[in-house]
mmCIF file of C-alpha atoms in Angstrom:
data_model
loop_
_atom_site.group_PDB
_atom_site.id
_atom_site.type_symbol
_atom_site.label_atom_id
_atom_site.label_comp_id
_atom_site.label_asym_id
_atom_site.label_seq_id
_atom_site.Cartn_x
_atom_site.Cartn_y
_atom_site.Cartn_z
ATOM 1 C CA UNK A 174 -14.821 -9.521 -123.089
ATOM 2 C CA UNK A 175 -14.150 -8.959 -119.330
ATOM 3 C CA UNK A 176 -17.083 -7.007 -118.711
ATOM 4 C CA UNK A 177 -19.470 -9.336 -120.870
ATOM 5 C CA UNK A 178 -18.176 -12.575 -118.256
ATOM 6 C CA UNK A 179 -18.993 -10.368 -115.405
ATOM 7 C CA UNK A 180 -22.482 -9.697 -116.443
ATOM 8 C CA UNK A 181 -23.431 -12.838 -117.256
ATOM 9 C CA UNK A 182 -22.014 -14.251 -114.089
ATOM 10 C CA UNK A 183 -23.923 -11.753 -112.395
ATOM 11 C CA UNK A 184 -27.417 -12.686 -114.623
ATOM 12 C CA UNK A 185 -26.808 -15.937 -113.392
ATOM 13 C CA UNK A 186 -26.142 -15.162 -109.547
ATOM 14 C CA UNK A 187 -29.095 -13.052 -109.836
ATOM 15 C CA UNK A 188 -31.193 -16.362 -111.484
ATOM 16 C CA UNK A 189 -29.767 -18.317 -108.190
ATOM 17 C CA UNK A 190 -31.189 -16.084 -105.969
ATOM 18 C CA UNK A 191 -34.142 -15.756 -107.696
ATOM 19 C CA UNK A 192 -35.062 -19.607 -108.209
ATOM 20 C CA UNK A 193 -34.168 -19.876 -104.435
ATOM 21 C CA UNK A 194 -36.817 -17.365 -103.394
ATOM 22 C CA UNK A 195 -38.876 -19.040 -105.095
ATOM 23 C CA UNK A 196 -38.415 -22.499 -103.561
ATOM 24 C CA UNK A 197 -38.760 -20.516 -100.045
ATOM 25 C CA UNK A 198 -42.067 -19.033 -101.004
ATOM 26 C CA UNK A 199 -43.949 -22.158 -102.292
ATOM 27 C CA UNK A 200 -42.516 -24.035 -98.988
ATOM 28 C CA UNK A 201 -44.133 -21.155 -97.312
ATOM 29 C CA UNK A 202 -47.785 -21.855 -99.219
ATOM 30 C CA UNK A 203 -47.288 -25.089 -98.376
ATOM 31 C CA UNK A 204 -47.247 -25.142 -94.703
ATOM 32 C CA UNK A 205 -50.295 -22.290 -95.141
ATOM 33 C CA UNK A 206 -51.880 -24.706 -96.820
ATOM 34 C CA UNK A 207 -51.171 -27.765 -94.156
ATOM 35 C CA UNK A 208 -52.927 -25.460 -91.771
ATOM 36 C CA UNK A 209 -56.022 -25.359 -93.902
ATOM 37 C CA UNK A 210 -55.916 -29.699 -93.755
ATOM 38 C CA UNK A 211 -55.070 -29.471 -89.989
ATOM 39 C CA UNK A 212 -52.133 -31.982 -90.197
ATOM 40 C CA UNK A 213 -51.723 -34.010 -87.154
ATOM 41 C CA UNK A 214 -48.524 -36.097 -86.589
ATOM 42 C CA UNK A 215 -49.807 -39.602 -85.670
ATOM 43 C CA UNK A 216 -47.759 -41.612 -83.030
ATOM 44 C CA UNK A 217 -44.780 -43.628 -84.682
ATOM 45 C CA UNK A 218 -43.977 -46.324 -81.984
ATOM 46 C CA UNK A 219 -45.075 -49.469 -83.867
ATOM 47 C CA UNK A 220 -47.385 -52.106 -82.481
ATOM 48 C CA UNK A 221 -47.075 -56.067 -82.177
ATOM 49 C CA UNK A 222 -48.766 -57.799 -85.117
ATOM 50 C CA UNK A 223 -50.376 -60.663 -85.554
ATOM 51 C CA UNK A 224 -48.967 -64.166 -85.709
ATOM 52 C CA UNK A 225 -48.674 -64.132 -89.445
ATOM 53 C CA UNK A 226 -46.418 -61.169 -88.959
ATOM 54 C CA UNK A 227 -48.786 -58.505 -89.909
ATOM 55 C CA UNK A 228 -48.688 -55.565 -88.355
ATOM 56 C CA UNK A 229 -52.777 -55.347 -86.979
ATOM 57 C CA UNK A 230 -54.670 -51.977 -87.189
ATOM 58 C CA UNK A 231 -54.047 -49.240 -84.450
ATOM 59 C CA UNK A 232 -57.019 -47.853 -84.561
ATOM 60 C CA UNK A 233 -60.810 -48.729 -85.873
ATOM 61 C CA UNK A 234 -61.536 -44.687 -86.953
ATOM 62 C CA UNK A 235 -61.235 -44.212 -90.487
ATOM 63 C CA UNK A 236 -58.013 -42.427 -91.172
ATOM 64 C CA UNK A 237 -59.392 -41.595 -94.818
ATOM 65 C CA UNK A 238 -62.766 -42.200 -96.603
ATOM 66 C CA UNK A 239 -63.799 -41.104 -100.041
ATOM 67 C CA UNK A 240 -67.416 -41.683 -101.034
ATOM 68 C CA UNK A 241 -68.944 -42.049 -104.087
ATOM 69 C CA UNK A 242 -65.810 -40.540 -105.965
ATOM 70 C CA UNK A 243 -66.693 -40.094 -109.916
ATOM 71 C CA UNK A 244 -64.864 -38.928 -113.021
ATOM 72 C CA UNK A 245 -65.819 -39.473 -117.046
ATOM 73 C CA UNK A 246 -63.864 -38.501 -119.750
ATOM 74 C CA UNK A 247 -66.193 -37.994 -122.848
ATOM 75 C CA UNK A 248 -68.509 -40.811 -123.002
ATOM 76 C CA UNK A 249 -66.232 -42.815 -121.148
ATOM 77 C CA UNK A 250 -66.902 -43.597 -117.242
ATOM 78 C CA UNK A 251 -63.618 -44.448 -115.413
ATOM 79 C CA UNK A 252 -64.705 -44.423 -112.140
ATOM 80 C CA UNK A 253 -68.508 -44.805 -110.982
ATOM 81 C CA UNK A 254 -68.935 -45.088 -107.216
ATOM 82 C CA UNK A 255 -65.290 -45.140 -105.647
ATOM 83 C CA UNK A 256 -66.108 -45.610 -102.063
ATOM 84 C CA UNK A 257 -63.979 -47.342 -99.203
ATOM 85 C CA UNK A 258 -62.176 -46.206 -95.668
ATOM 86 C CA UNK A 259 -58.714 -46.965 -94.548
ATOM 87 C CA UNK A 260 -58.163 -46.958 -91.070
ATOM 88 C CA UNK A 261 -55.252 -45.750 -89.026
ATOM 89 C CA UNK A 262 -52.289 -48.480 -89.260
ATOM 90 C CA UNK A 263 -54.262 -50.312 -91.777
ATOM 91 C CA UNK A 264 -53.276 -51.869 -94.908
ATOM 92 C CA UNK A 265 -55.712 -52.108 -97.670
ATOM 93 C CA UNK A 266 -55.584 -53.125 -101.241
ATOM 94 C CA UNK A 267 -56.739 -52.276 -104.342
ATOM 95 C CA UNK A 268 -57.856 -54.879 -106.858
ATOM 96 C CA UNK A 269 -59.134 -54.808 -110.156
ATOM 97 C CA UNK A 270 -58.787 -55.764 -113.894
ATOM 98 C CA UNK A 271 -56.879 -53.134 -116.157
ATOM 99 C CA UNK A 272 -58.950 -50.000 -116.502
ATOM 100 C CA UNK A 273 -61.279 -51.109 -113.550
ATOM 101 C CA UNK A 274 -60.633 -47.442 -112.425
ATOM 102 C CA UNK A 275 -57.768 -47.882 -109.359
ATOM 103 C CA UNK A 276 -55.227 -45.692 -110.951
ATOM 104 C CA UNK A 277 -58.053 -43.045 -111.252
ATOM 105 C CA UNK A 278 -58.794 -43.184 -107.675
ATOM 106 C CA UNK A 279 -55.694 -43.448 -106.533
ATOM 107 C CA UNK A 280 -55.532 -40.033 -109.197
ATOM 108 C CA UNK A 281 -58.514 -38.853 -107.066
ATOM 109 C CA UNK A 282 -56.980 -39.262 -103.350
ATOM 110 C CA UNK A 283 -53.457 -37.711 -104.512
ATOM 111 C CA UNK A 284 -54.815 -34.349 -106.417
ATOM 112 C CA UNK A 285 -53.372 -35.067 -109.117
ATOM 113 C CA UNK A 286 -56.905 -35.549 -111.019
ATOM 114 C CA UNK A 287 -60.207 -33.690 -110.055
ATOM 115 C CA UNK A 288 -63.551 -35.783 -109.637
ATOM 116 C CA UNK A 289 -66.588 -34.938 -111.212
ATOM 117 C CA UNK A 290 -68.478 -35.671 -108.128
ATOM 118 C CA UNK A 291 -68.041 -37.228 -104.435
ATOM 119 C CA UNK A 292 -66.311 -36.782 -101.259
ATOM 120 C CA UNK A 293 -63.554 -37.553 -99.158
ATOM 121 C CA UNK A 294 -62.511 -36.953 -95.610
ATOM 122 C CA UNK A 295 -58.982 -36.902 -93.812
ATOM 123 C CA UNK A 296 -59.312 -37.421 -90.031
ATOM 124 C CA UNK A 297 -63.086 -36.562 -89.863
ATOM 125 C CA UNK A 298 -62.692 -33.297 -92.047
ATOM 126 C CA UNK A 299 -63.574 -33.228 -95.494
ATOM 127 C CA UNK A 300 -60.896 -32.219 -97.756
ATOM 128 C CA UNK A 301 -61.260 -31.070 -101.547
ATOM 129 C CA UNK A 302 -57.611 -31.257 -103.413
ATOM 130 C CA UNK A 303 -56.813 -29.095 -106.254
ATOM 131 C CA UNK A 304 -53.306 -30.476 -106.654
ATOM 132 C CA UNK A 305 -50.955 -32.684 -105.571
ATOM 133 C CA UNK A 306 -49.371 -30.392 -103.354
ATOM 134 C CA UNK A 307 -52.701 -29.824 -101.823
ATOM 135 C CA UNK A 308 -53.030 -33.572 -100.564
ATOM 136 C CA UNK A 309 -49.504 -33.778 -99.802
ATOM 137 C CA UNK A 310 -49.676 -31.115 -97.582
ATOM 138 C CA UNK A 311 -53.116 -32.552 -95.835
ATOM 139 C CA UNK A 312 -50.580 -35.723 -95.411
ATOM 140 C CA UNK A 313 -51.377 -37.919 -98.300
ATOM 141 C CA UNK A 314 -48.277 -39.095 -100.352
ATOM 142 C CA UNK A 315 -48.024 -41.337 -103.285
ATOM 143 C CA UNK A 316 -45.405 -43.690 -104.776
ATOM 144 C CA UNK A 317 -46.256 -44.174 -108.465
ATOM 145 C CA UNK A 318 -44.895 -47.295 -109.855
ATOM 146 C CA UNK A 319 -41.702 -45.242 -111.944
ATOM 147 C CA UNK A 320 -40.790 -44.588 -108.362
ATOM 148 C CA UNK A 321 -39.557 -40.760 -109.913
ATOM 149 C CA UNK A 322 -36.077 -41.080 -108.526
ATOM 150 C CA UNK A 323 -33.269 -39.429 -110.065
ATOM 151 C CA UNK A 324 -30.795 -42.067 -111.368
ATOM 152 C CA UNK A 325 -27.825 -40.063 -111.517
ATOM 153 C CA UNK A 326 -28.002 -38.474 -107.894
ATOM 154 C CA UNK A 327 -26.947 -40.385 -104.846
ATOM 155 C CA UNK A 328 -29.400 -42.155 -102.184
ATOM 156 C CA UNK A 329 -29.011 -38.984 -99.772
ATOM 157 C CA UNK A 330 -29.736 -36.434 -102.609
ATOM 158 C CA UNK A 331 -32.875 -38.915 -104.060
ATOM 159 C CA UNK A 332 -34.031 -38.628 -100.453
ATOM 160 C CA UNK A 333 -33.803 -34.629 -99.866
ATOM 161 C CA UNK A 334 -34.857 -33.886 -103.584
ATOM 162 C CA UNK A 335 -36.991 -30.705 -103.221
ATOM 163 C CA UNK A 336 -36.035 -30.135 -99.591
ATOM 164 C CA UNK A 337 -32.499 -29.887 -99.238
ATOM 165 C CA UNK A 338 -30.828 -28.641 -96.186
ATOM 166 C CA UNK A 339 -28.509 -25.807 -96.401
ATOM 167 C CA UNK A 340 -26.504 -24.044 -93.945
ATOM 168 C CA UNK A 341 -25.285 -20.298 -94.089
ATOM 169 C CA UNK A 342 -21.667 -19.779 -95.200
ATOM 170 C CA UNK A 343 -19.630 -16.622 -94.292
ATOM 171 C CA UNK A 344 -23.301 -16.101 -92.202
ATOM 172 C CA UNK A 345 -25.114 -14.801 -95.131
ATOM 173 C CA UNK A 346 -25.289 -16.983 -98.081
ATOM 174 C CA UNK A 347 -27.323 -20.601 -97.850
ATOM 175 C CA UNK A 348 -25.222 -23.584 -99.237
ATOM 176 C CA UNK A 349 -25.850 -26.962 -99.216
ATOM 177 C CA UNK A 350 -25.458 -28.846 -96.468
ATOM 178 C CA UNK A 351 -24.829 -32.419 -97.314
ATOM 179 C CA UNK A 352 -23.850 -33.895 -94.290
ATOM 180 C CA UNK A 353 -27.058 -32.870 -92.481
ATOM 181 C CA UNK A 354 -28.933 -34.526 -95.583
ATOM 182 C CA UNK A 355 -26.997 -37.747 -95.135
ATOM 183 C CA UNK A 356 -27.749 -37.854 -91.056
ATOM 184 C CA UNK A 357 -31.422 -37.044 -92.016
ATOM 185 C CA UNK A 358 -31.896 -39.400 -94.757
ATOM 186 C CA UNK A 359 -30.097 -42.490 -92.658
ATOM 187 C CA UNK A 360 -32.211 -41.787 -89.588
ATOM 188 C CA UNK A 361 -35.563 -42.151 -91.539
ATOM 189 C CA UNK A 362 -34.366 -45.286 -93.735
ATOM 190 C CA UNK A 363 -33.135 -46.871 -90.204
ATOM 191 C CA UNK A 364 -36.502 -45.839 -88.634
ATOM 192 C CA UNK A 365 -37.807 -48.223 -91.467
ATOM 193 C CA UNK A 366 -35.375 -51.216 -90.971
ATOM 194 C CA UNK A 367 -33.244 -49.794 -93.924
ATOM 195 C CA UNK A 368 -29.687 -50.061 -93.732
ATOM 196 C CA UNK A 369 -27.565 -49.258 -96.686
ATOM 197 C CA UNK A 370 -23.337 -49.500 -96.849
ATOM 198 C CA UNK A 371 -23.423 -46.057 -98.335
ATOM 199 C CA UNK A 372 -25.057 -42.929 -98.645
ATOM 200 C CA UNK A 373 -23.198 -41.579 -101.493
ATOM 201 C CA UNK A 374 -23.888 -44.431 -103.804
ATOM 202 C CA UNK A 375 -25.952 -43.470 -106.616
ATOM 203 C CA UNK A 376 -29.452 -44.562 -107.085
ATOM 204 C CA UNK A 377 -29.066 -46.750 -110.450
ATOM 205 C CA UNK A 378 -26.601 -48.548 -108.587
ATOM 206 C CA UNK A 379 -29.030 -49.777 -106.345
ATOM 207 C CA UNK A 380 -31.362 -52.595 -106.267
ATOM 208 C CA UNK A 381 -35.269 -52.405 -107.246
ATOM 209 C CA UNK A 382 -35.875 -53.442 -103.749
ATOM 210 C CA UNK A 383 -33.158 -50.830 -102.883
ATOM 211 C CA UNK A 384 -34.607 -48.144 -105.145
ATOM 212 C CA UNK A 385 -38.009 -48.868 -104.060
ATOM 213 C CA UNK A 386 -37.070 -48.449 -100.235
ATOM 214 C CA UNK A 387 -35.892 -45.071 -100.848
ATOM 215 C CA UNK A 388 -38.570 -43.870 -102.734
ATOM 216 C CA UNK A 389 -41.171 -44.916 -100.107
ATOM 217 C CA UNK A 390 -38.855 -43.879 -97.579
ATOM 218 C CA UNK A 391 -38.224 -40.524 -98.885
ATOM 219 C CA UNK A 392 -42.392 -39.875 -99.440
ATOM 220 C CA UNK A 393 -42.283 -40.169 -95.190
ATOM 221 C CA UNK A 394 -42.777 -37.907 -92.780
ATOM 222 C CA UNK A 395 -44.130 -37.041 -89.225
ATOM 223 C CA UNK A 396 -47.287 -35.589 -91.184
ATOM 224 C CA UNK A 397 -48.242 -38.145 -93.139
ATOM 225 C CA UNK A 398 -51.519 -40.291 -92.667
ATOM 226 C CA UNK A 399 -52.054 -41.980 -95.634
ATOM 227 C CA UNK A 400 -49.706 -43.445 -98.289
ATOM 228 C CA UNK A 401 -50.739 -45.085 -101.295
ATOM 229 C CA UNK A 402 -48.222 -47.270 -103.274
ATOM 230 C CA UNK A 403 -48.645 -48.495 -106.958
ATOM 231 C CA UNK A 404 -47.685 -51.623 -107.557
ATOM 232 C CA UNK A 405 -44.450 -51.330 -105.358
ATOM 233 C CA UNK A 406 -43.010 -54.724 -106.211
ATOM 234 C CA UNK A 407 -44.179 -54.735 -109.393
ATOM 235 C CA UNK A 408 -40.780 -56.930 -111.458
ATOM 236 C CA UNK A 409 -39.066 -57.662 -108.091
ATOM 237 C CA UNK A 410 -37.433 -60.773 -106.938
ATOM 238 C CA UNK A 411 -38.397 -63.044 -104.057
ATOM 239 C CA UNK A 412 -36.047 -61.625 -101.290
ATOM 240 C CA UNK A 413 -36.542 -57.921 -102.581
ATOM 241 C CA UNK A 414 -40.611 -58.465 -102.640
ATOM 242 C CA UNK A 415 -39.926 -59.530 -99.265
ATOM 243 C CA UNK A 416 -37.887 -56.562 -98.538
ATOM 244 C CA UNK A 417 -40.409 -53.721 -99.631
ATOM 245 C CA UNK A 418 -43.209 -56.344 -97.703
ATOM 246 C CA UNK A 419 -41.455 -55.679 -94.439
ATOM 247 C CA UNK A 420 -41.094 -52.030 -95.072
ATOM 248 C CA UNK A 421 -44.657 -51.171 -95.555
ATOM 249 C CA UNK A 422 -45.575 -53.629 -92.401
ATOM 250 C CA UNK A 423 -42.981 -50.880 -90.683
ATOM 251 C CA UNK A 424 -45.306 -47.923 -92.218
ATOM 252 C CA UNK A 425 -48.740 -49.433 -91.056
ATOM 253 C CA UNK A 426 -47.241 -50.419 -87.378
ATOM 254 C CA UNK A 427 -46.831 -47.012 -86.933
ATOM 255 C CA UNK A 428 -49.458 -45.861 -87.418
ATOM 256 C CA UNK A 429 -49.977 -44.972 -91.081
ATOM 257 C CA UNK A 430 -53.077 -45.876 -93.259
ATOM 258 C CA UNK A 431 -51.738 -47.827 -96.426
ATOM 259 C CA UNK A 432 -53.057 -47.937 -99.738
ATOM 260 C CA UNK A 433 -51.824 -50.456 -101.870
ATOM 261 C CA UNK A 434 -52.419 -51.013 -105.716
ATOM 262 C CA UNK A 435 -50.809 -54.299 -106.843
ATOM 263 C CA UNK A 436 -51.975 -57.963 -108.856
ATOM 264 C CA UNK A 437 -49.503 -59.806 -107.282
ATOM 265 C CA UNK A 438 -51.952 -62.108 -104.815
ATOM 266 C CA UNK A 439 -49.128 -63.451 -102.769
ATOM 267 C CA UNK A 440 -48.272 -60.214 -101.921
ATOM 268 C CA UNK A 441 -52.069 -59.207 -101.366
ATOM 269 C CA UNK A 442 -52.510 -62.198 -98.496
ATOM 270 C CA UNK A 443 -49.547 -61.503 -96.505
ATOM 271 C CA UNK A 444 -50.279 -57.667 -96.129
ATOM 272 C CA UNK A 445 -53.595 -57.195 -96.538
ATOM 273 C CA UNK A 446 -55.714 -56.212 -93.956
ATOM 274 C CA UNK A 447 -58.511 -55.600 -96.174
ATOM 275 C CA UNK A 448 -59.260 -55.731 -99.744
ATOM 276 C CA UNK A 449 -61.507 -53.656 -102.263
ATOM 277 C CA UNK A 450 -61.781 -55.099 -105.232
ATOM 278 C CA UNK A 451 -63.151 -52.640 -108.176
ATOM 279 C CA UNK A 452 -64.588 -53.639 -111.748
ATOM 280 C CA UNK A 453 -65.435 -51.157 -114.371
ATOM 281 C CA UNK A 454 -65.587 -48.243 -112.028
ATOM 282 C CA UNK A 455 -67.694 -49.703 -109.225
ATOM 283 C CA UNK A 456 -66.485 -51.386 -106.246
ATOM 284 C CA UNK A 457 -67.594 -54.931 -105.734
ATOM 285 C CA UNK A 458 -66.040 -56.343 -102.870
ATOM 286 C CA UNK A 459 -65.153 -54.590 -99.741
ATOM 287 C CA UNK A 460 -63.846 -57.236 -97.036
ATOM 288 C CA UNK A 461 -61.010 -59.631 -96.143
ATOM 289 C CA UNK A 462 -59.145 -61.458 -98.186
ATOM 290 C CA UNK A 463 -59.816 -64.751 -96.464
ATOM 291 C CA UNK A 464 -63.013 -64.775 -97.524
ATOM 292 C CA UNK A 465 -62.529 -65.631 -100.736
ATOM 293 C CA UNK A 466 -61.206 -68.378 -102.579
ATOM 294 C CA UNK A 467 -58.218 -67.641 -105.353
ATOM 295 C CA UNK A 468 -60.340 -68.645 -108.032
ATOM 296 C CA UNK A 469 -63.440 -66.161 -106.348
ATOM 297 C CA UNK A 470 -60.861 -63.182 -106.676
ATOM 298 C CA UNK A 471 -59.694 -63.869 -109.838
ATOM 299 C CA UNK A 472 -62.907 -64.052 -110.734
ATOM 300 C CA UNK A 473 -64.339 -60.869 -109.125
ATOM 301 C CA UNK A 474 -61.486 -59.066 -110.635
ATOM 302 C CA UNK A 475 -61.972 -60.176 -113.767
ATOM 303 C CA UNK A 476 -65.841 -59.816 -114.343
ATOM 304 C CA UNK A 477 -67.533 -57.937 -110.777
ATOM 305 C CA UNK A 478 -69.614 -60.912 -110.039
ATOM 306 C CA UNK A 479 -68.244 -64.252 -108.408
ATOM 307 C CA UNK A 480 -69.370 -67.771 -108.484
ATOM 308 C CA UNK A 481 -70.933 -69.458 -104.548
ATOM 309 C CA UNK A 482 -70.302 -72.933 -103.843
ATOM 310 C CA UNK A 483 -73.580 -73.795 -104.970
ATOM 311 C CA UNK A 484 -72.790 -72.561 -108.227
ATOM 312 C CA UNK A 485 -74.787 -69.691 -108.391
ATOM 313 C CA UNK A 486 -73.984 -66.304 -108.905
ATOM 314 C CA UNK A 487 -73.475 -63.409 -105.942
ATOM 315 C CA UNK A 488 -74.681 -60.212 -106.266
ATOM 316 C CA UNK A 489 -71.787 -57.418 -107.698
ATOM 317 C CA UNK A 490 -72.133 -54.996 -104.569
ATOM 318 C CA UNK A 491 -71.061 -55.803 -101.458
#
């Protein structure tokens, strides 16, 4: 009847506002809880690199450290003694075998796991996550290799997800306001050497260079200090590997430690700054890449120990 298709239009109004409340209190928490990590914006301008096109570290002080990270599951140890630094600006991957414990540290750093024992520190502070929203809030964000985009939603709505703008109509009630979005999300793709012919395209349209772009791109803001990327060009062509290569140069030039999970060792000599290489939940190397021989890395990643010229065998830790 009449009456029953006014009251559940009015349930459902009711739901709106409700689930919109909502939204507005956990942003709230959120920005409590950035004042707990003491979030600083770091400087964006970007810095000359070096002559293989690198961008080269801003800044010596460690950005990020975590020390002696742990976490078992039953019997099983995934990650013994997870200990490195990333400086500001600096790009630093991490190496290892399948199950050598870099997803679980990665895990660690985002909040998305809790570790059984160690420490880390953001800035100089030592932070303790219990979520994700915890480190994302302190400034750490992660891209997970599924990238978590939203196929059927255009580039600008991929990039606002979970913090779109609205605007008040007749001066009361908040509506979306998409062409704020699309300014927004353009300016911080272009700040990245992004350009795309349009805004309003939707995501599985796109390219995995494209897709990966705006996934990274979207993770960005003034706030953030560390980003760690999983396998980001994980099944991408030549020209799109180099795409994604040139956008997380971008990132570390200004300013931004960099994280990067990946086995593709092309990739891992033209970005790297530095390297940690991990093998059965122990790091084992903790240095630059040009130190070592192809056949030394593969090797390290493969067993912890690597071969010297002489033919004997170097110690595991570094």
């Amino acid at each position: 009847s009449w009456w029953q298709q006014i009251s559940v239009g009015s349930m459902l109004l009711l739901a709106l506002v409700a689930d919109q409340a909502a939204v507005a209190f956990r942003r709230r928490r959120a920005q409590r809880n950035a004042s707990t990590f003491t979030s600083i914006a770091p400087a964006r301008a970007a810095e000359a690199g070096g002559a293989d096109g690198r961008a080269a570290p801003r800044d010596a002080t460690p950005a990020f450290s975590v020390t002696g990270a742990q976490k078992s599951y039953g019997a099983l140890t995934a990650l013994e003694n997870g200990t490195f630094k990333v400086a500001k600006g600096e790009i630093v991957c991490l190496l290892g075998d399948n199950g050598a414990g870099k997803s679980t540290l990665v895990k660690i750093i985002s909040g998305a796991i809790r570790p059984d024992g160690g420490a880390m520190e953001l800035d100089g502070r030592a932070v303790h996550f219990r979520s994700p929203q915890d480190a994302r809030a302190a400034g750490i964000e992660t891209v997970y290799q599924d990238l978590a985009l939203c196929p059927n939603l255009s580039v600008t709505h991929n990039m606002m997800l979970g913090r779109e703008k609205t605007r008040r109509w007749l001066g009361f009630l908040p509506v979306r306001d998409d062409a704020t979005a699309e300014r927004d999300a353009r300016s911080r793709l272009a700040s990245l050497g992004v350009a795309l012919s349009d805004y309003g395209l939707l995501v599985r349209g796109l390219s995995g260079g494209q897709r990966q772009s705006v996934a990274i791109a979207r993770s960005l803001g003034e706030h953030v200090r560390l980003i760690c990327l999983d396998e980001p060009t994980a099944a991408l062509g030549v020209k799109q590997t180099a795409q994604v290569a040139r956008l997380i140069r971008s990132i570390a030039a200004a300013g931004t430690g960099v994280i990067l999970i990946t086995h593709d060792l092309g990739t891992v000599r033209a970005l790297a700054d530095r390297i940690v290489v991990l093998s059965h939940g122990r790091v084992v190397y903790d240095g630059p890449v040009a130190h070592l021989a192809a056949d030394q890395l593969w090797e390290l990643m493969a067993s912890g120990t690597m071969t010297s010229p002489d033919g004997s065998e170097e110690p595991r830790e570094t």
